[in-house]
PDB file of C-alpha atoms and ligand atoms in Angstrom:
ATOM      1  CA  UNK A   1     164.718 104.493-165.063  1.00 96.00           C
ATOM      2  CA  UNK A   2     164.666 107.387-167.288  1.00 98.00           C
ATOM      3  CA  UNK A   3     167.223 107.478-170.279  1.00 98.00           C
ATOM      4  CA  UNK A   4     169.711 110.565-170.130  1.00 98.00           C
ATOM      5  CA  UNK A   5     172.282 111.708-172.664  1.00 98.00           C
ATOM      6  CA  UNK A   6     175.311 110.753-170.381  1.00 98.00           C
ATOM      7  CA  UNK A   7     173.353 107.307-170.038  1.00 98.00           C
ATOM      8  CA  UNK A   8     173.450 106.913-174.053  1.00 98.00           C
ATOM      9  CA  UNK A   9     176.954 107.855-174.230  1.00 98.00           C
ATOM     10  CA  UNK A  10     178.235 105.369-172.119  1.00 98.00           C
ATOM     11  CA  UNK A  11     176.180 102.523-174.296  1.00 98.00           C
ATOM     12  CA  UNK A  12     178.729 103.010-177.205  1.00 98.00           C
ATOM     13  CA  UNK A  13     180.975 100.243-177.335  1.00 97.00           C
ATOM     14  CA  UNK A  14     178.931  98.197-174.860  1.00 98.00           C
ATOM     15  CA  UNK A  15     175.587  97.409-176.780  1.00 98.00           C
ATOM     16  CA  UNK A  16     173.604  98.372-179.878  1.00 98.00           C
ATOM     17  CA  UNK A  17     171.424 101.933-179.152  1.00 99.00           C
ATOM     18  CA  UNK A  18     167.980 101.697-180.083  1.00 99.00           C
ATOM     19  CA  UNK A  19     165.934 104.365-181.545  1.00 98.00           C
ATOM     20  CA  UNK A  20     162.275 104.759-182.610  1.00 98.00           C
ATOM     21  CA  UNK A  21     159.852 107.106-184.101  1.00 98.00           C
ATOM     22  CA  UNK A  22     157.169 107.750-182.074  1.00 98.00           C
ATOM     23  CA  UNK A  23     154.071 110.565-182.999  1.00 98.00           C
ATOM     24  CA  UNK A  24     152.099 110.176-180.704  1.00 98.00           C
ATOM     25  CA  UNK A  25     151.087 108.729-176.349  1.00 98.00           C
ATOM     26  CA  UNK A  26     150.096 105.303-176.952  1.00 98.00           C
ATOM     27  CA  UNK A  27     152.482 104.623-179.484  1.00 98.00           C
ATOM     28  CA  UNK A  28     155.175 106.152-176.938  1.00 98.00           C
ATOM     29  CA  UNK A  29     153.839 103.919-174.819  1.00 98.00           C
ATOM     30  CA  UNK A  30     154.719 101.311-176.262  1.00 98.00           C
ATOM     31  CA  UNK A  31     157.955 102.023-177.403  1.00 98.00           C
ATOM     32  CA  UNK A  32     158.789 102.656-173.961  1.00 98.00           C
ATOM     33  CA  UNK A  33     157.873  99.293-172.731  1.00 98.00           C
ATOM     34  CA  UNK A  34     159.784  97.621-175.293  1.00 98.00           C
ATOM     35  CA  UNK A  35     162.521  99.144-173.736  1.00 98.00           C
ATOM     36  CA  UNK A  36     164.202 101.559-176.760  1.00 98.00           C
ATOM     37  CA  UNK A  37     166.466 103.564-175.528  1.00 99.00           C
ATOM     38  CA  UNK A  38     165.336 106.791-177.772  1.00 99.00           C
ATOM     39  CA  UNK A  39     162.495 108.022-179.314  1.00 99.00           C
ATOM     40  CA  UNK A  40     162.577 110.357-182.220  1.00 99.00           C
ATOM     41  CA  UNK A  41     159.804 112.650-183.146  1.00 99.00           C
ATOM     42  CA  UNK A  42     160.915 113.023-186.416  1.00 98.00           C
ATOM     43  CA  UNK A  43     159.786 115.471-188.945  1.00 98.00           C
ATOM     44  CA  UNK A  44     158.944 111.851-190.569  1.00 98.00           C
ATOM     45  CA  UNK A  45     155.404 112.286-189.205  1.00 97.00           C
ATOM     46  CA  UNK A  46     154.765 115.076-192.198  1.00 98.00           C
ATOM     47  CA  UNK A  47     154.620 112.152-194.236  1.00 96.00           C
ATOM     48  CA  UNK A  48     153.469 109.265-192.395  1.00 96.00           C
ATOM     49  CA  UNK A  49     151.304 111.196-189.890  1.00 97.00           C
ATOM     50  CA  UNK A  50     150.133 114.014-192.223  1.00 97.00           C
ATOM     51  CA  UNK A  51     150.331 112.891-195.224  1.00 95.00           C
ATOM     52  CA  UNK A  52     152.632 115.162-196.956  1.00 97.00           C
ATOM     53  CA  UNK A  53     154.834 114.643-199.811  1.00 95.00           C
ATOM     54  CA  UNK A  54     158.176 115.496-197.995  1.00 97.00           C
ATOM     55  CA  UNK A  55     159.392 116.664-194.562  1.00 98.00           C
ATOM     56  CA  UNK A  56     159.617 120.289-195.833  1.00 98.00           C
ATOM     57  CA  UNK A  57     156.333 121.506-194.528  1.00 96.00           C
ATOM     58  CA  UNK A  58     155.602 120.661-191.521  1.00 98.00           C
ATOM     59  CA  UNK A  59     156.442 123.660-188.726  1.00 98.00           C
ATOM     60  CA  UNK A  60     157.642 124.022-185.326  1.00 98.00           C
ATOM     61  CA  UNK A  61     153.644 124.271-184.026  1.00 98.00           C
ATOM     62  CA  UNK A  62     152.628 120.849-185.742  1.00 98.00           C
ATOM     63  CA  UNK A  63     155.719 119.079-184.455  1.00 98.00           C
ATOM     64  CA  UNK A  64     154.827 120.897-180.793  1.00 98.00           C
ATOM     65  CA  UNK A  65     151.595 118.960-181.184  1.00 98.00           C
ATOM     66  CA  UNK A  66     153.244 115.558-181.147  1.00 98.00           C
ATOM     67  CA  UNK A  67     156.096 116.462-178.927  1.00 99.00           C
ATOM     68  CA  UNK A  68     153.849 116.869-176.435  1.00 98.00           C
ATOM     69  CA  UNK A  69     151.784 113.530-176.588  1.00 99.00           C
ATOM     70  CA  UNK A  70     154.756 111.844-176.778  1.00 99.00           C
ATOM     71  CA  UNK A  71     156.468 113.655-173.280  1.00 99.00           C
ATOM     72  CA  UNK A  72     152.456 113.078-171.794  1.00 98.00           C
ATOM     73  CA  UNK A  73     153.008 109.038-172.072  1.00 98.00           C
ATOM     74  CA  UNK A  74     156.331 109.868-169.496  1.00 98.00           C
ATOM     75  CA  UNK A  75     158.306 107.688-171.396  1.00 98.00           C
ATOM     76  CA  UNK A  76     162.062 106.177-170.213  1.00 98.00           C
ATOM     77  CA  UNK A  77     163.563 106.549-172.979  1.00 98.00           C
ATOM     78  CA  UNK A  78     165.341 109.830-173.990  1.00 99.00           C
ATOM     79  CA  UNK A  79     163.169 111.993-176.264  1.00 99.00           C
ATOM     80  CA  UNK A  80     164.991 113.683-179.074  1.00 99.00           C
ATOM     81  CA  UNK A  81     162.402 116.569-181.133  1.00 99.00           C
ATOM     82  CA  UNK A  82     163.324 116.664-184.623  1.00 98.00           C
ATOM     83  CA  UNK A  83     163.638 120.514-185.614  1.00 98.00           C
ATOM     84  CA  UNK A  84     161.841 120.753-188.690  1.00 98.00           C
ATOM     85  CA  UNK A  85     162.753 122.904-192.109  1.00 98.00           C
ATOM     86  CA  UNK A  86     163.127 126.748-191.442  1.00 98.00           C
ATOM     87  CA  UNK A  87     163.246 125.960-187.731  1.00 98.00           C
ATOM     88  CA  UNK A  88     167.082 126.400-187.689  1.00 98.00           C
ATOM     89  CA  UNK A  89     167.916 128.190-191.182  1.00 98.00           C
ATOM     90  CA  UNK A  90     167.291 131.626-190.875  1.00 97.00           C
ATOM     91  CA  UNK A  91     168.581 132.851-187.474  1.00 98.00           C
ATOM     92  CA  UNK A  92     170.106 131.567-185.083  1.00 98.00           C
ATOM     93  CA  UNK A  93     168.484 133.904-182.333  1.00 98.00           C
ATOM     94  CA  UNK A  94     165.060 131.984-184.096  1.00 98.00           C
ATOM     95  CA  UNK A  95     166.697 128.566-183.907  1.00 98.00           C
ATOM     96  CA  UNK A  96     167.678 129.041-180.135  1.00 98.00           C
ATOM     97  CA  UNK A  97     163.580 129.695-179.394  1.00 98.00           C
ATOM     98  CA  UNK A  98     162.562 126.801-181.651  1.00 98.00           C
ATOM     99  CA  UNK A  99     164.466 124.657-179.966  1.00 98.00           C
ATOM    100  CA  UNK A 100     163.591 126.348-176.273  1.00 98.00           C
ATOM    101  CA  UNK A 101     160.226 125.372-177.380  1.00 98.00           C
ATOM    102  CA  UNK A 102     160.685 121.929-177.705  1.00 98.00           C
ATOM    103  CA  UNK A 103     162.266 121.537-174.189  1.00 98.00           C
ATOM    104  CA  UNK A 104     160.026 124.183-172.129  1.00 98.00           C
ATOM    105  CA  UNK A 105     156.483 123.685-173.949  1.00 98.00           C
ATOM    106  CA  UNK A 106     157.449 120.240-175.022  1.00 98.00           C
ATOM    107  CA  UNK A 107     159.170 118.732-172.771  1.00 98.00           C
ATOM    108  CA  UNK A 108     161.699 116.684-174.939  1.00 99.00           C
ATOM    109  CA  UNK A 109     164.953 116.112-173.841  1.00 99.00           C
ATOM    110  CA  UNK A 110     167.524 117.180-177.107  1.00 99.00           C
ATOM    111  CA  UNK A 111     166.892 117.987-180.719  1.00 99.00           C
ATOM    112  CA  UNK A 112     167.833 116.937-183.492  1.00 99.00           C
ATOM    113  CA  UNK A 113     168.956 119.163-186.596  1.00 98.00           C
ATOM    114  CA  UNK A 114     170.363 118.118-189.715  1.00 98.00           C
ATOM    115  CA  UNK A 115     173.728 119.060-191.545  1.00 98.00           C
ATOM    116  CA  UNK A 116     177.602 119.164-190.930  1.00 98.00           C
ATOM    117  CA  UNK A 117     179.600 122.548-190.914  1.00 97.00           C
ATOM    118  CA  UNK A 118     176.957 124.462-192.139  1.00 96.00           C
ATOM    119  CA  UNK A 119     175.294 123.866-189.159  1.00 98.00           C
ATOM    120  CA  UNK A 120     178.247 124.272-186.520  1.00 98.00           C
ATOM    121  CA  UNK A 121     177.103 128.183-185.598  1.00 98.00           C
ATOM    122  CA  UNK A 122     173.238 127.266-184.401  1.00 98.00           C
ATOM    123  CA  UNK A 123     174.476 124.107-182.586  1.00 98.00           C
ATOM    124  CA  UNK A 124     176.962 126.056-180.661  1.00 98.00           C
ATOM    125  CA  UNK A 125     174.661 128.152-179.451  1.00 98.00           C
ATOM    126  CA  UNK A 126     171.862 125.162-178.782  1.00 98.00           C
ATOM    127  CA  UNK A 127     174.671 123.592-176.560  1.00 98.00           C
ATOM    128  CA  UNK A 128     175.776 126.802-175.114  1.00 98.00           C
ATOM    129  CA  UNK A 129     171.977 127.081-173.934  1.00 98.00           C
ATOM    130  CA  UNK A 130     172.315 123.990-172.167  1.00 98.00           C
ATOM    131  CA  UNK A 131     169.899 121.839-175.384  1.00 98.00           C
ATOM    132  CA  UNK A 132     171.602 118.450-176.111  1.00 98.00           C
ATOM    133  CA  UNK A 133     171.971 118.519-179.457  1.00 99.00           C
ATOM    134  CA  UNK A 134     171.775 115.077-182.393  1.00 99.00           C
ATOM    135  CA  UNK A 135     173.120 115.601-185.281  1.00 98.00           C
ATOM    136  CA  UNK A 136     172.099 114.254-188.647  1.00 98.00           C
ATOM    137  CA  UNK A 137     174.646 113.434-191.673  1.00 98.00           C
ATOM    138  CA  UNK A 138     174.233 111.565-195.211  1.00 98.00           C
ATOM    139  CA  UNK A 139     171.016 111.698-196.849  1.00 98.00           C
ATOM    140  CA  UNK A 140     169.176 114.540-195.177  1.00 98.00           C
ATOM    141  CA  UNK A 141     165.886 114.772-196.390  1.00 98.00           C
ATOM    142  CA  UNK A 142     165.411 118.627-195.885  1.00 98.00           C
ATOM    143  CA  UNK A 143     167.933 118.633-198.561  1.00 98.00           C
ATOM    144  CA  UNK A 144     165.967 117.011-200.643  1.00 97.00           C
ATOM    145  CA  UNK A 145     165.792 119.625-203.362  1.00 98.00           C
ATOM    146  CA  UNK A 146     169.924 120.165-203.115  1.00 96.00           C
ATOM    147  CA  UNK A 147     170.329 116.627-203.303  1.00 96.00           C
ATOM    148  CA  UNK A 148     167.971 115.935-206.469  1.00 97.00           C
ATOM    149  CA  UNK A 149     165.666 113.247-204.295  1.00 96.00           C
ATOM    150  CA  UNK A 150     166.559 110.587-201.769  1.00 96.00           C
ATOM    151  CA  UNK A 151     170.044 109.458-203.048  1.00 96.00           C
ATOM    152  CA  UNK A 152     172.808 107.804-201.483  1.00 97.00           C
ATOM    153  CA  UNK A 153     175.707 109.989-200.068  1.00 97.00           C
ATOM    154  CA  UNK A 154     179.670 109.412-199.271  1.00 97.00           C
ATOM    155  CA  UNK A 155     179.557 107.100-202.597  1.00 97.00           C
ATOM    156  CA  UNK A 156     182.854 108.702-203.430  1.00 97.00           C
ATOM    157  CA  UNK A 157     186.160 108.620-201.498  1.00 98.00           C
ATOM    158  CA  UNK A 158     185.802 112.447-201.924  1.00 98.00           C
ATOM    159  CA  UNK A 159     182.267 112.786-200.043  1.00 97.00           C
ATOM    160  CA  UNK A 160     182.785 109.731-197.823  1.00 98.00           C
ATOM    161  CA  UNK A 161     185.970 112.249-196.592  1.00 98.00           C
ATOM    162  CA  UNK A 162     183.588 115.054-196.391  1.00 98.00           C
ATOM    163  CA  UNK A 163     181.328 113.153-194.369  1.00 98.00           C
ATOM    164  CA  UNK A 164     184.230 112.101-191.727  1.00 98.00           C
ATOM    165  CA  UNK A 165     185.064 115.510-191.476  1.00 98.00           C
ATOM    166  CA  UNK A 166     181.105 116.563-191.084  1.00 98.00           C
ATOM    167  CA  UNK A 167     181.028 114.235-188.392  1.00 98.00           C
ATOM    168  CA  UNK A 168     183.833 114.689-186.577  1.00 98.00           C
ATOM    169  CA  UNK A 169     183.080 118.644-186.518  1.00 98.00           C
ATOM    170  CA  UNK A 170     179.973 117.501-184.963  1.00 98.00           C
ATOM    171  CA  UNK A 171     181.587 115.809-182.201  1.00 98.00           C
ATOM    172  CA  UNK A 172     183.532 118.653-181.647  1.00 98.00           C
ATOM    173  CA  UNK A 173     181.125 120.892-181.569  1.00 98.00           C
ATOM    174  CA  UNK A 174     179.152 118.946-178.757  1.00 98.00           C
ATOM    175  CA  UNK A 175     176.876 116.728-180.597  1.00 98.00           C
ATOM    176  CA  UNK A 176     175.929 113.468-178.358  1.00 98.00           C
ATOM    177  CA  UNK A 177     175.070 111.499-181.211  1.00 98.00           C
ATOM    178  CA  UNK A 178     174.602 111.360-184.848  1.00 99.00           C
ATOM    179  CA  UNK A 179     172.089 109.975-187.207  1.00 98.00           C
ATOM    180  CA  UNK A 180     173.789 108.601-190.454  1.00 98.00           C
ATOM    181  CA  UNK A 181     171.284 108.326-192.825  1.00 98.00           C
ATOM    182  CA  UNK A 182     171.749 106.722-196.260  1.00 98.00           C
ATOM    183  CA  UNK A 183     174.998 106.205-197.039  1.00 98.00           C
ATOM    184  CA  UNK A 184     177.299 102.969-197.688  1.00 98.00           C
ATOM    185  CA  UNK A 185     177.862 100.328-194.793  1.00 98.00           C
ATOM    186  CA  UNK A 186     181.910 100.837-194.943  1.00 98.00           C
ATOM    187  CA  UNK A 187     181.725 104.775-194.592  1.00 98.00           C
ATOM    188  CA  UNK A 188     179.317 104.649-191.607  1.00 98.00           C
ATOM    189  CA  UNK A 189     181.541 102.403-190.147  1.00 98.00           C
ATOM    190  CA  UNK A 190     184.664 104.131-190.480  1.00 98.00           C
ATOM    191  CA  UNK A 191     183.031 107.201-189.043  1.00 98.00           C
ATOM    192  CA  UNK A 192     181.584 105.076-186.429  1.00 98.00           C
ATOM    193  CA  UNK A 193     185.197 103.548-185.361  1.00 98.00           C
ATOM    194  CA  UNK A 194     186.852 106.867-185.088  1.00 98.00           C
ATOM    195  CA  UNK A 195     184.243 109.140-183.411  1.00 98.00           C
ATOM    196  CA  UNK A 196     183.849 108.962-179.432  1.00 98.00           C
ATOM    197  CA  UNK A 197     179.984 109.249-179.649  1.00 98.00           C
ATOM    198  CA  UNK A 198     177.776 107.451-181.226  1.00 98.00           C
ATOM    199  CA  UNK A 199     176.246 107.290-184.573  1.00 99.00           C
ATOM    200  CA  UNK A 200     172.475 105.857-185.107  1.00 98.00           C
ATOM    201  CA  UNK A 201     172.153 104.177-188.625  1.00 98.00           C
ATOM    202  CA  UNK A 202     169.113 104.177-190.911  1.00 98.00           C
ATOM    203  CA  UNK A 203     170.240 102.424-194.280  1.00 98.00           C
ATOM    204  CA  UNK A 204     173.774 102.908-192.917  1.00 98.00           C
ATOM    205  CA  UNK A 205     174.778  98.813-192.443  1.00 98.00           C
ATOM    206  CA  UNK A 206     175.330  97.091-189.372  1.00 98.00           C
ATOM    207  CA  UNK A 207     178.240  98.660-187.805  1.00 98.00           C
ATOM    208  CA  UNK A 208     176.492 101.922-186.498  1.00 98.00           C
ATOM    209  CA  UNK A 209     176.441 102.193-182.898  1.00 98.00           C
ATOM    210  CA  UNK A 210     172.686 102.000-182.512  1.00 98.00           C
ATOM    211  CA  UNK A 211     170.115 101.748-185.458  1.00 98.00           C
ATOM    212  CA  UNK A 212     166.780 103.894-186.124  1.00 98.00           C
ATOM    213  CA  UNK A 213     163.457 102.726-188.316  1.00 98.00           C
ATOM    214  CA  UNK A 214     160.359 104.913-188.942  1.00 98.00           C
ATOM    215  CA  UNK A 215     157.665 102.923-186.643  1.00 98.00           C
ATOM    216  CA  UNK A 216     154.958 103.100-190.112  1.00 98.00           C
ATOM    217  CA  UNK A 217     157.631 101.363-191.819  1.00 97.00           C
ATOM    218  CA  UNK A 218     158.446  98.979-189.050  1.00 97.00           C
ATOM    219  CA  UNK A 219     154.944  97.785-188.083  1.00 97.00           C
ATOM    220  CA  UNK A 220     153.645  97.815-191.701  1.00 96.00           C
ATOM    221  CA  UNK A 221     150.949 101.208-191.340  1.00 96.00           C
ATOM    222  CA  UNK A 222     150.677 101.257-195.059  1.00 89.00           C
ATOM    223  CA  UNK A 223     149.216  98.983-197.549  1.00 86.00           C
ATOM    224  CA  UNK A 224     151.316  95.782-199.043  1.00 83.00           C
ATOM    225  CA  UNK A 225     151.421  97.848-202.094  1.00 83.00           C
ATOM    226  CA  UNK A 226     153.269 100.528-200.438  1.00 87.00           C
ATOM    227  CA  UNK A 227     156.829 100.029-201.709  1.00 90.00           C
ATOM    228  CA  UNK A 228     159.429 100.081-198.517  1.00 92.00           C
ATOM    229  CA  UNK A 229     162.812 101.641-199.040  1.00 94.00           C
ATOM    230  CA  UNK A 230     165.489  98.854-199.526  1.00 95.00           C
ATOM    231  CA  UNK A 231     166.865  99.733-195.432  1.00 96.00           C
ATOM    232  CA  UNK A 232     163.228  99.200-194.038  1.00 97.00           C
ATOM    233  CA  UNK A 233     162.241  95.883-192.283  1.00 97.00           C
ATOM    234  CA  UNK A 234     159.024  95.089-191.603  1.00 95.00           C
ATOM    235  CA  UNK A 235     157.888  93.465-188.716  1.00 97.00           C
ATOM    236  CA  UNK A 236     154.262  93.784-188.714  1.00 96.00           C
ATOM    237  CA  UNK A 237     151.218  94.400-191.491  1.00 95.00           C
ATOM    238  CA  UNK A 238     149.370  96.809-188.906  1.00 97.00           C
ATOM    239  CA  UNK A 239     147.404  98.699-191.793  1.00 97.00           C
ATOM    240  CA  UNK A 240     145.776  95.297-193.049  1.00 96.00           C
ATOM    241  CA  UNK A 241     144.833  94.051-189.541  1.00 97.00           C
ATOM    242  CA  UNK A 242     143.516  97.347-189.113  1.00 98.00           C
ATOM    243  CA  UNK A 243     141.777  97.295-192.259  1.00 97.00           C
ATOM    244  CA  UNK A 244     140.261  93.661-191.117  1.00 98.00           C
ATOM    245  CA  UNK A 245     139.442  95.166-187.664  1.00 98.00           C
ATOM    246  CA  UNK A 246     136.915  97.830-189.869  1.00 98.00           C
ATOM    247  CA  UNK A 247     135.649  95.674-191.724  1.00 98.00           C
ATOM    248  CA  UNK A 248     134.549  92.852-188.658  1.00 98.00           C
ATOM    249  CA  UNK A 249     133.259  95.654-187.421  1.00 98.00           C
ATOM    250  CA  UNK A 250     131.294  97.480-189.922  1.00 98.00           C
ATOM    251  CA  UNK A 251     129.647  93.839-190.619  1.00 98.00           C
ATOM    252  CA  UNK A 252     129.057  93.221-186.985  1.00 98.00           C
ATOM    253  CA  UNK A 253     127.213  96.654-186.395  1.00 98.00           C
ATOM    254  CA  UNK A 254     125.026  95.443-189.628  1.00 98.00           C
ATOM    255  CA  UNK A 255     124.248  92.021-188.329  1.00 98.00           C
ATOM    256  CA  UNK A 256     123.318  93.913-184.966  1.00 98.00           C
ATOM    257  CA  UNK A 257     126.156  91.628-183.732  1.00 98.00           C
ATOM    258  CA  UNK A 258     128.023  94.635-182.017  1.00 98.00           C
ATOM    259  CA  UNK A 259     126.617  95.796-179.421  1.00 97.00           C
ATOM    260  CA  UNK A 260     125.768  92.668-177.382  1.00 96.00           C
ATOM    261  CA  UNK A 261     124.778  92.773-174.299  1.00 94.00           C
ATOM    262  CA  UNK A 262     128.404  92.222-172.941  1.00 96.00           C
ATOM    263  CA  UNK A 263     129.293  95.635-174.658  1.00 97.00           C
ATOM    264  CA  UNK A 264     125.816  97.700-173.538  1.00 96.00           C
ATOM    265  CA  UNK A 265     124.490  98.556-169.764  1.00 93.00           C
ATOM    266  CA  UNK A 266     121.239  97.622-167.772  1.00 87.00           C
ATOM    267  CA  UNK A 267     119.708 100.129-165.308  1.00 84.00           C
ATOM    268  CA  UNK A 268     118.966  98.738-161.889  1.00 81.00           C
ATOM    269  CA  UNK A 269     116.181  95.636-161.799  1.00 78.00           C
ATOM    270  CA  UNK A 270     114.959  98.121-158.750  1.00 81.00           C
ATOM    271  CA  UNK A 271     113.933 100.421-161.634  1.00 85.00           C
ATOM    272  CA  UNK A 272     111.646  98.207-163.929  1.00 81.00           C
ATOM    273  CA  UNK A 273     108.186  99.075-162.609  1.00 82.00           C
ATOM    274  CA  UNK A 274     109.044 103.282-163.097  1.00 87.00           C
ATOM    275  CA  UNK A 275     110.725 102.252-166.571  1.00 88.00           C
ATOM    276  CA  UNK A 276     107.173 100.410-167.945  1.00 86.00           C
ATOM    277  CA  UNK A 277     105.270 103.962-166.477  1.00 89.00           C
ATOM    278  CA  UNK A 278     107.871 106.048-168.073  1.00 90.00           C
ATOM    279  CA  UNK A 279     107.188 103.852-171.591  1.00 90.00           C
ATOM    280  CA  UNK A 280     103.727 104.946-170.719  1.00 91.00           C
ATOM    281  CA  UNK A 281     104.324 108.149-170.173  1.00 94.00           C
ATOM    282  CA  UNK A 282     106.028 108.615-173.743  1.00 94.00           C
ATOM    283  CA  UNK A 283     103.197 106.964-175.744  1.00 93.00           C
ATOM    284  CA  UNK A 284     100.725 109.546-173.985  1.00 93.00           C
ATOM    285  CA  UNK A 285     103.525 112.733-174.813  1.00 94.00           C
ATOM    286  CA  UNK A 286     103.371 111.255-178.200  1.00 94.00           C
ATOM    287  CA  UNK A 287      99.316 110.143-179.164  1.00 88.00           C
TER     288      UNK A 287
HETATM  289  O1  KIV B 301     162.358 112.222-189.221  1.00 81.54           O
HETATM  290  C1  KIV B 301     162.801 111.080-189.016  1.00 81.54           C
HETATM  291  O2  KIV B 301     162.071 110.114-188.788  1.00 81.54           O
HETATM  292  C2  KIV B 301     164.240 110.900-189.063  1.00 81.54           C
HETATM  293  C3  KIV B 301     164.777 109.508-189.020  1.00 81.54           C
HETATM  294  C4  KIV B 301     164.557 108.841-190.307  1.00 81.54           C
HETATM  295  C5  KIV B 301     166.185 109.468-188.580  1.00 81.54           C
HETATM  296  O3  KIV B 301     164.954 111.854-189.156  1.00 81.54           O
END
């Protein structure tokens, strides 16, 4: 069954909501079969995927790209296309085609931007053109430069207000969920207890109504030395059994243990008298 917006609405207050990054088919795959209610293509995958610094440069094409293998693997669970930096600043005529984009050519099923009330004019119009909108409060990483770095927000009974009200101006404006991202356990749960839709936690606590990881960070795609974020979990070390998987196999194509037989393909037994002429053949072409 695929995953709709109404269908994650109705999971607040009746069980955790699951969300995932996901870049690419077979990693959509596979997120699907595990049964996650949401994948995000986050704007994550400029660092993780790409190999940038930051989220700030990666554009609307590059996140196409991956929207796209993602939507190809036909997965059940909802797709939400993160809108990336510049893709919703400067218009919002250009913010209503980004986002077109990412439904028509992409085939995802919502966006996500980030911000509160600076925000509310673009998402109006995204919901008025019939795009499900997720909104994204806390520590927004496009912000990055605003914020000086990665630091915790709503630390103060001042910004933790600021936040409610953020949030709740969200939900009015149409939002059907919101990411809150970085900020203490107690203020992600008071906004969680007094909005009607839910919120998706990363290194918000517990009481979110559904959490989100980066899938690098969860499987372990990055060396041991690689130091996690205190929110990330991880549940797998796929970058050394990858790395082990090279090297078995870079020593098994030097033994001439890979191919084997098992791995290679015969022609027909029919053929063996022509093969022994054709060998004949060659050593004439060649003498
Ligand atoms: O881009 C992303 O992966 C995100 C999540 C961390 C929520 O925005």
């Amino acid at each position: 069954m695929k995953k709709t917006v109404p269908y994650i609405n109705n999971l607040k207050g009746n069980r955790v909501i699951s969300m995932m990054t996901a870049y690419d088919y077979p990693t959509a795959k596979a997120v699907s079969e595990a049964e996650i209610d949401i994948i995000l293509v986050g704007d994550s995958l400029a660092q993780v995927v790409l190999g940038h610094d930051d989220t700030l440069s990666v554009t609307v094409d590059e996140m196409l790209h991956h929207v796209k293998a993602v939507t190809n693997a036909n997965p059940s669970s909802l797709v939400v296309a993160d809108m990336p930096y510049l893709s919703y600043h400067i218009n919002v005529s250009d913010s209503l085609k980004n986002a077109g984009r990412f439904i028509q050519e992409g085939k995802a099923d919502a966006v996500k931007v980030e911000g509160g009330e600076k925000r509310k004019e673009v998402i109006n119009a995204l919901i008025d053109a019939e795009i499900p909108v997720m909104g994204h409060l806390g520590l927004t990483p496009q912000s990055k430069n605003l914020m000086g770095g990665y630091k915790i927000q709503g630390k103060t009974l001042d910004l933790a207000k600021k936040l409610f009200e953020d949030a709740l101006l969200l939900q009015e404006t149409g939002c059907f969920a919101i990411v809150l991202e970085g900020v203490p356990t107690i203020v992600a749960q008071s906004i969680s207890e007094n909005l009607t839709i839910p919120t998706i936690g990363i290194g918000a606590g517990k009481y979110t109504d559904g959490q989100v990881l980066v899938i690098h960070d969860l499987i372990g795609m990055k060396s041991k030395e690689y130091i996690d974020a205190k929110f990330v979990k991880r549940y797998g070390e796929q970058y050394d059994s990858t790395v082990k998987a090279l090297v078995e196999y870079k020593k098994d194509i030097e033994n001439s243990d890979f191919p084997s037989e098992e791995h290679s393909y015969d022609m027909g037994s029919d053929i063996q008298d022509s093969l022994k002429e054709w060998k004949k053949e060659i050593k004439k072409i060649l003498s």
